[in-house]
JSON list of C-alpha atoms in Angstrom, two decimals:
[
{"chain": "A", "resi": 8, "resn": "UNK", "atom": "CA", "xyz": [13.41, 2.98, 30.67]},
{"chain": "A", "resi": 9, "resn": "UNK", "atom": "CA", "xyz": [16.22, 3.46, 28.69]},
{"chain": "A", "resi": 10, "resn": "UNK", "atom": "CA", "xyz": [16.99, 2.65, 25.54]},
{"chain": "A", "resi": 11, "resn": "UNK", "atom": "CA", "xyz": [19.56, 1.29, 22.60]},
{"chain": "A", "resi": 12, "resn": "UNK", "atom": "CA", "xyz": [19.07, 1.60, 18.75]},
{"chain": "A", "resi": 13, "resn": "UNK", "atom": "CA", "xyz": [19.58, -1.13, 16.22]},
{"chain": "A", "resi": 14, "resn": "UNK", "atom": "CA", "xyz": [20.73, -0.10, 12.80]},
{"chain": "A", "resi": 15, "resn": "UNK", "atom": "CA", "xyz": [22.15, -3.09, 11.29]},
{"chain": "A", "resi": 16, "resn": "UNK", "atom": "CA", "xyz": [22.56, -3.05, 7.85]},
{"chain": "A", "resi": 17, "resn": "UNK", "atom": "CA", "xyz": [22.98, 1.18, 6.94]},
{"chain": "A", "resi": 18, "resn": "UNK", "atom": "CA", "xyz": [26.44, 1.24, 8.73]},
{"chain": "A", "resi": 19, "resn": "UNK", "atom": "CA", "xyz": [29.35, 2.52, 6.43]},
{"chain": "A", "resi": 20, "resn": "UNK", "atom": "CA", "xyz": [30.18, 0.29, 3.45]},
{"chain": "A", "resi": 21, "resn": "UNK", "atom": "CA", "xyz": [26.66, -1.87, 3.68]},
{"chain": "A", "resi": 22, "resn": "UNK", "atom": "CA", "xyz": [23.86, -2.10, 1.28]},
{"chain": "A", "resi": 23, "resn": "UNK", "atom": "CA", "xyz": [22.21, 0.64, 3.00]},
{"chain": "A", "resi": 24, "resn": "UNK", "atom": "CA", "xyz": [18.99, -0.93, 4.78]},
{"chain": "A", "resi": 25, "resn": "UNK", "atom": "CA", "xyz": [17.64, -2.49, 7.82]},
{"chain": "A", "resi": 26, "resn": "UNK", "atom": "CA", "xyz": [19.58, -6.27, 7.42]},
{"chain": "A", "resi": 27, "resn": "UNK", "atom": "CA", "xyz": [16.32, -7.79, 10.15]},
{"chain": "A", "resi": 28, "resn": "UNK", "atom": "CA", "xyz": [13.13, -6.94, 11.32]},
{"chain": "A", "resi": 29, "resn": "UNK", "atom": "CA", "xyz": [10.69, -7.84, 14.45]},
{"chain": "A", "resi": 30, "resn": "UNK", "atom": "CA", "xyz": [11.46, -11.55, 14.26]},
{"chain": "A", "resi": 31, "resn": "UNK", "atom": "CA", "xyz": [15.25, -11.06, 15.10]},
{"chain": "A", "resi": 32, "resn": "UNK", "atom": "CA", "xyz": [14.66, -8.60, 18.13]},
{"chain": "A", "resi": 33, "resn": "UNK", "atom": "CA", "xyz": [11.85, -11.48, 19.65]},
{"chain": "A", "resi": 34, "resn": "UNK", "atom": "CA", "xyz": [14.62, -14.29, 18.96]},
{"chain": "A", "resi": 35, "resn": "UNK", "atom": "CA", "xyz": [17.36, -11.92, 20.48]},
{"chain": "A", "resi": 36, "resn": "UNK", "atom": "CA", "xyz": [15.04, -11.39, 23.97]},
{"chain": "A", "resi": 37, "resn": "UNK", "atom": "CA", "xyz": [14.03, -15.30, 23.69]},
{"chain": "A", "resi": 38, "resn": "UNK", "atom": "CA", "xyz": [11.99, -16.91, 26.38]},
{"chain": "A", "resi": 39, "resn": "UNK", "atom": "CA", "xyz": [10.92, -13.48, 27.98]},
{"chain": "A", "resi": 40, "resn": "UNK", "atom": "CA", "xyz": [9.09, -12.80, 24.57]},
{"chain": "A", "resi": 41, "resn": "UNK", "atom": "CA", "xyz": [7.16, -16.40, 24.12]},
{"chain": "A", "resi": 42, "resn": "UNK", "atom": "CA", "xyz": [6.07, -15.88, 27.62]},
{"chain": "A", "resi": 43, "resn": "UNK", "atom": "CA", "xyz": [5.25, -12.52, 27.41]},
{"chain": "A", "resi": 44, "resn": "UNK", "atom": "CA", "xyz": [1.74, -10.54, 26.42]},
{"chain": "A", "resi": 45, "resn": "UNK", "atom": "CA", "xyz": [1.79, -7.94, 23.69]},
{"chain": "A", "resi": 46, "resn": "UNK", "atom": "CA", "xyz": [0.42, -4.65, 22.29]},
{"chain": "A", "resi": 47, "resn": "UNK", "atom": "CA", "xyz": [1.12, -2.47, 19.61]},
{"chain": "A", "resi": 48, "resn": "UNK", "atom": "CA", "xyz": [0.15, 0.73, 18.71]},
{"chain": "A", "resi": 49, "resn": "UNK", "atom": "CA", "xyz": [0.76, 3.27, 15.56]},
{"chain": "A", "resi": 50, "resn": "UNK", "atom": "CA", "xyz": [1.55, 0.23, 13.04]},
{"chain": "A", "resi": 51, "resn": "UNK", "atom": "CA", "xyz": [2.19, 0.18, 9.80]},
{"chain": "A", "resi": 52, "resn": "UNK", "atom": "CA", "xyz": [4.03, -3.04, 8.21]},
{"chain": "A", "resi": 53, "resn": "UNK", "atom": "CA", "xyz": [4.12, -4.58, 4.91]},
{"chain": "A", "resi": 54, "resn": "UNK", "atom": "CA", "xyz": [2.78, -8.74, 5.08]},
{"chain": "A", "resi": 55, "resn": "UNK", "atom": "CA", "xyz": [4.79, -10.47, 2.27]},
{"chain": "A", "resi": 56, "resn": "UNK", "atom": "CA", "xyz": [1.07, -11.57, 0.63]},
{"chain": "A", "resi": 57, "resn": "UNK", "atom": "CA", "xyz": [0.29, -8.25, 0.91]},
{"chain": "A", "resi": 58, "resn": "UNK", "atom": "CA", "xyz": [-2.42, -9.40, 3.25]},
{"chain": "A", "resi": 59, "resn": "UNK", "atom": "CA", "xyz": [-3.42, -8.14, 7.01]},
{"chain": "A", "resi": 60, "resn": "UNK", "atom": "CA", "xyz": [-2.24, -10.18, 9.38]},
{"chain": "A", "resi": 61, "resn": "UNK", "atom": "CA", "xyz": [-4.41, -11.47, 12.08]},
{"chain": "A", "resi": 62, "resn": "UNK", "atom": "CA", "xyz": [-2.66, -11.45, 15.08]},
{"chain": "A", "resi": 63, "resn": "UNK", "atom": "CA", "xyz": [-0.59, -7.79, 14.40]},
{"chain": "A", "resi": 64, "resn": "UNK", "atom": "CA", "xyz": [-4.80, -6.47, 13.99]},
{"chain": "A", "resi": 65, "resn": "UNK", "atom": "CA", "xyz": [-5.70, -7.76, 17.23]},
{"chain": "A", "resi": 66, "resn": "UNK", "atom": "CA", "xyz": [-2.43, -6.72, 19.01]},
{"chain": "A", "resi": 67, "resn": "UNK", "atom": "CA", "xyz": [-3.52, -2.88, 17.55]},
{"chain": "A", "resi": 68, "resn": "UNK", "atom": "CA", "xyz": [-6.51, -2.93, 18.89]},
{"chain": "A", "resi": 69, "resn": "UNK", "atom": "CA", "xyz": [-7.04, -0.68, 22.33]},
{"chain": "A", "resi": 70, "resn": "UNK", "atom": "CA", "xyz": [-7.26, -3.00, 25.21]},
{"chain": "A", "resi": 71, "resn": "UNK", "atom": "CA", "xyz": [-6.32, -6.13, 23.23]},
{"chain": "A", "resi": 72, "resn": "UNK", "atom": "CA", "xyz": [-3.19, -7.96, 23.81]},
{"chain": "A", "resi": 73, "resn": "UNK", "atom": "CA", "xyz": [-1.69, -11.53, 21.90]},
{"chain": "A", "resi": 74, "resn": "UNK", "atom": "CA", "xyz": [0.38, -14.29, 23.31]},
{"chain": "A", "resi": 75, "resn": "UNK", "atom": "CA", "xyz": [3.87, -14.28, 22.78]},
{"chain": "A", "resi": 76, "resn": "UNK", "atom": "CA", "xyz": [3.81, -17.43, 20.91]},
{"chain": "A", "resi": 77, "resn": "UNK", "atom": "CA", "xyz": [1.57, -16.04, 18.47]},
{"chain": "A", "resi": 78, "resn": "UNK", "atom": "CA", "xyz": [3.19, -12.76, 17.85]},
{"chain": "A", "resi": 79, "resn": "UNK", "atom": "CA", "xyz": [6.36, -14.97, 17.07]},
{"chain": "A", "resi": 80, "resn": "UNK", "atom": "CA", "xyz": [4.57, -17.39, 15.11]},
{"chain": "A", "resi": 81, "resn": "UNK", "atom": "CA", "xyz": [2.93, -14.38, 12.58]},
{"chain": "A", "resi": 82, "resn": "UNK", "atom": "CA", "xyz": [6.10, -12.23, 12.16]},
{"chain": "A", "resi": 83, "resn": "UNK", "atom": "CA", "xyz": [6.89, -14.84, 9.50]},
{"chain": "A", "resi": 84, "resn": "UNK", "atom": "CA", "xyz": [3.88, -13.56, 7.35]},
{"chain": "A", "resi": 85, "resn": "UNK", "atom": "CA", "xyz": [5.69, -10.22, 8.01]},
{"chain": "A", "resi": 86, "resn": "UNK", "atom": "CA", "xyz": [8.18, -8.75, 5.07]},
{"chain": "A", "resi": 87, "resn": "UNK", "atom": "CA", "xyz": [8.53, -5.45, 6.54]},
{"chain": "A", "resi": 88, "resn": "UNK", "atom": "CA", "xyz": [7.34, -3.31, 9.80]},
{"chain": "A", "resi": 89, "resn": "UNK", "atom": "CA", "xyz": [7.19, 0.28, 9.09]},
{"chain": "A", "resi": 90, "resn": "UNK", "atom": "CA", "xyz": [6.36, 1.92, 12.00]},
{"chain": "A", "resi": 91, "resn": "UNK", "atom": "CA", "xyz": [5.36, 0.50, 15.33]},
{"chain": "A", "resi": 92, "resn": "UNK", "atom": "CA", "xyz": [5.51, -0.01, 18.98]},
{"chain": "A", "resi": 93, "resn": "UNK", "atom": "CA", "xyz": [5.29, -3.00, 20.83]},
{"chain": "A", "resi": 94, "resn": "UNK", "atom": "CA", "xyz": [5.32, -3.77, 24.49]},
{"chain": "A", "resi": 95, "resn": "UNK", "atom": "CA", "xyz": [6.03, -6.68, 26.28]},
{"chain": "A", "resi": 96, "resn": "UNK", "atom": "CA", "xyz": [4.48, -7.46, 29.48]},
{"chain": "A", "resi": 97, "resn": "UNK", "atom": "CA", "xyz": [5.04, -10.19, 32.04]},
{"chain": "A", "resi": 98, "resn": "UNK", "atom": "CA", "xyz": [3.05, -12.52, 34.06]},
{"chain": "A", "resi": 99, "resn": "UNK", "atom": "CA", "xyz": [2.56, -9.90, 36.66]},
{"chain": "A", "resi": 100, "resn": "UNK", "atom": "CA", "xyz": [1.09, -7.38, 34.26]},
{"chain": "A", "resi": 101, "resn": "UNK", "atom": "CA", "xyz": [4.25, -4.97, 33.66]},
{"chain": "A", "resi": 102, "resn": "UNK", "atom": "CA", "xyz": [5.75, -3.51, 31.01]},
{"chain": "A", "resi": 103, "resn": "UNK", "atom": "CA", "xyz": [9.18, -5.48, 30.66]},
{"chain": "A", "resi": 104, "resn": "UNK", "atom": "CA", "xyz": [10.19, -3.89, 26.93]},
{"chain": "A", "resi": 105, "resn": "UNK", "atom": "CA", "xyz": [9.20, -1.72, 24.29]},
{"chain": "A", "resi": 106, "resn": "UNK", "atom": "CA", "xyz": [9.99, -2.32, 21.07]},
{"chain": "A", "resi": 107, "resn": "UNK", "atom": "CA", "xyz": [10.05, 0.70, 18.14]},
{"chain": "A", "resi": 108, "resn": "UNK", "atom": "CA", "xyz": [10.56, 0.59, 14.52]},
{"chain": "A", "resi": 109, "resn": "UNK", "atom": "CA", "xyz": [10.72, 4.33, 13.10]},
{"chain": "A", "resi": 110, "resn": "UNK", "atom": "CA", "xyz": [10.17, 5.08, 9.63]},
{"chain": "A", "resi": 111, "resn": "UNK", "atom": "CA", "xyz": [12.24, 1.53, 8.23]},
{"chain": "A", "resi": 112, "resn": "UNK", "atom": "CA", "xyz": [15.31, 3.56, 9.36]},
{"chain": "A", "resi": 113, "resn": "UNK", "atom": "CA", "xyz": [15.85, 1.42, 12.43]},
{"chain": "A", "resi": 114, "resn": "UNK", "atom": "CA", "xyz": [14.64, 0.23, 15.56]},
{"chain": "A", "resi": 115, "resn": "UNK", "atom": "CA", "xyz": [14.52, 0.70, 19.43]},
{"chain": "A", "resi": 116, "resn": "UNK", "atom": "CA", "xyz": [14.56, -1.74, 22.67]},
{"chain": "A", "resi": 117, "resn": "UNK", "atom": "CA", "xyz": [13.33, 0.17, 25.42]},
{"chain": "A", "resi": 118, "resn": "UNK", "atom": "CA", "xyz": [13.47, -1.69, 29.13]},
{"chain": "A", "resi": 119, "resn": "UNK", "atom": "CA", "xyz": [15.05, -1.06, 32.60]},
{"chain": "A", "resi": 120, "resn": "UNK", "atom": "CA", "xyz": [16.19, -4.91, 32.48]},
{"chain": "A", "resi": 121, "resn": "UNK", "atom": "CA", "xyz": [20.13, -4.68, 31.41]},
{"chain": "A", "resi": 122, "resn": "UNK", "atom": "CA", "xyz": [19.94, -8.60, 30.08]},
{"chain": "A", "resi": 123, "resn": "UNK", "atom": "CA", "xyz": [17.50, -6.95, 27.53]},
{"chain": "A", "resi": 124, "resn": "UNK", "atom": "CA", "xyz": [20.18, -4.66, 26.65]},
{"chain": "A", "resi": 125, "resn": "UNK", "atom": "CA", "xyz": [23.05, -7.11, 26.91]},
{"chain": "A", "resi": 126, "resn": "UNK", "atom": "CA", "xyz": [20.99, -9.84, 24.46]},
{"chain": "A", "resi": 127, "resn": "UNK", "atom": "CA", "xyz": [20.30, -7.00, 21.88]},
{"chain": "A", "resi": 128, "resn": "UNK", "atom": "CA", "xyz": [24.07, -6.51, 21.85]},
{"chain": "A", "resi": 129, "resn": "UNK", "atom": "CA", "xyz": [24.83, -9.68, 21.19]},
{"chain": "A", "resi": 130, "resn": "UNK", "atom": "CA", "xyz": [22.60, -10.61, 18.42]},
{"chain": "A", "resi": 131, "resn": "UNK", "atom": "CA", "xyz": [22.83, -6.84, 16.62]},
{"chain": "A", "resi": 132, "resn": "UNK", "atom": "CA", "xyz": [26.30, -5.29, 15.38]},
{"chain": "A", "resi": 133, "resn": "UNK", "atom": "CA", "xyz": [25.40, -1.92, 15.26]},
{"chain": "A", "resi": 134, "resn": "UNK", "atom": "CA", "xyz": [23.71, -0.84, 18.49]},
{"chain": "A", "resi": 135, "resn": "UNK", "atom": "CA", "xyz": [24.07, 2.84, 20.53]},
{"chain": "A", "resi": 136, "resn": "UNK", "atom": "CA", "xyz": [22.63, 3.48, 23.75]},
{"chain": "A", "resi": 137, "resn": "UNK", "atom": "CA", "xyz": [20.02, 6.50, 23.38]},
{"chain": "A", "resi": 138, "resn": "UNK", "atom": "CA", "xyz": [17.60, 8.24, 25.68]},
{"chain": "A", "resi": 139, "resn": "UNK", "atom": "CA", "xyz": [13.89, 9.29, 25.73]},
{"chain": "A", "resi": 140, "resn": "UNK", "atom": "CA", "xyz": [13.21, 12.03, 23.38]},
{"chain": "A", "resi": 141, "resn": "UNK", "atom": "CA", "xyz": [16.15, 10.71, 21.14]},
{"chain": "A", "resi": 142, "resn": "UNK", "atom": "CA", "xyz": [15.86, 9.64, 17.47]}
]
């Protein structure tokens, strides 16, 4: 797969922190992510009622996977995702995107699919390509 990183929000002259979180990067890949299963793995997030959230506990959990309409729906309960990975997959059971946050310091969209790539760019301002191992 390869890869671009989203940093919105520390470039030169800004406040100095991640501007958006998961619910941007699912509006920015649209249609693909409502339709889409998902999993995550290594999470850590902040809720904003300092609560767990449902859906994100089931999504963690080995051999589990949510709708895409209900990982969208509970990133609003969301304040802050700290570390994480979540992949997509489509109807025929493949891995379409991953998604990483690392450390609050920003975020990576993995996927072979350059539309992925091309919708990042044009929701994000500050985007670079990367590749595996990179960080």
């Amino acid at each position: 797969m390869v890869g671009v990183k989203i940093r919105d929000g520390t470039e030169v002259g800004s406040h100095g922190g991640l501007d958006f979180d998961l619910a941007k990067i699912l509006t920015a890949l649209g249609r693909a992510a409502g339709k889409s299963r998902w999993s995550c793995r290594d999470l850590n997030y902040v809720s904003k009622d300092d609560k767990d959230v449902p859906v994100l506990d089931r999504a963690s959990s080995v051999g589990q996977q949510v709708s895409g309409r209900e990982l969208i729906e509970s990133v609003d309960q969301v304040l802050q995702v700290i570390d994480g990975q979540f992949t997509g997959v489509d109807e025929e059971g493949d891995a379409w995107v991953v998604i990483r946050a690392v450390d609050s310091s920003w975020w990576e969209v993995w996927s072979d699919n350059q539309w992925v790539h091309d919708a990042i760019r044009a929701h994000f301002r500050v985007v670079e390509n990367i590749s595996e191992g990179a960080g």
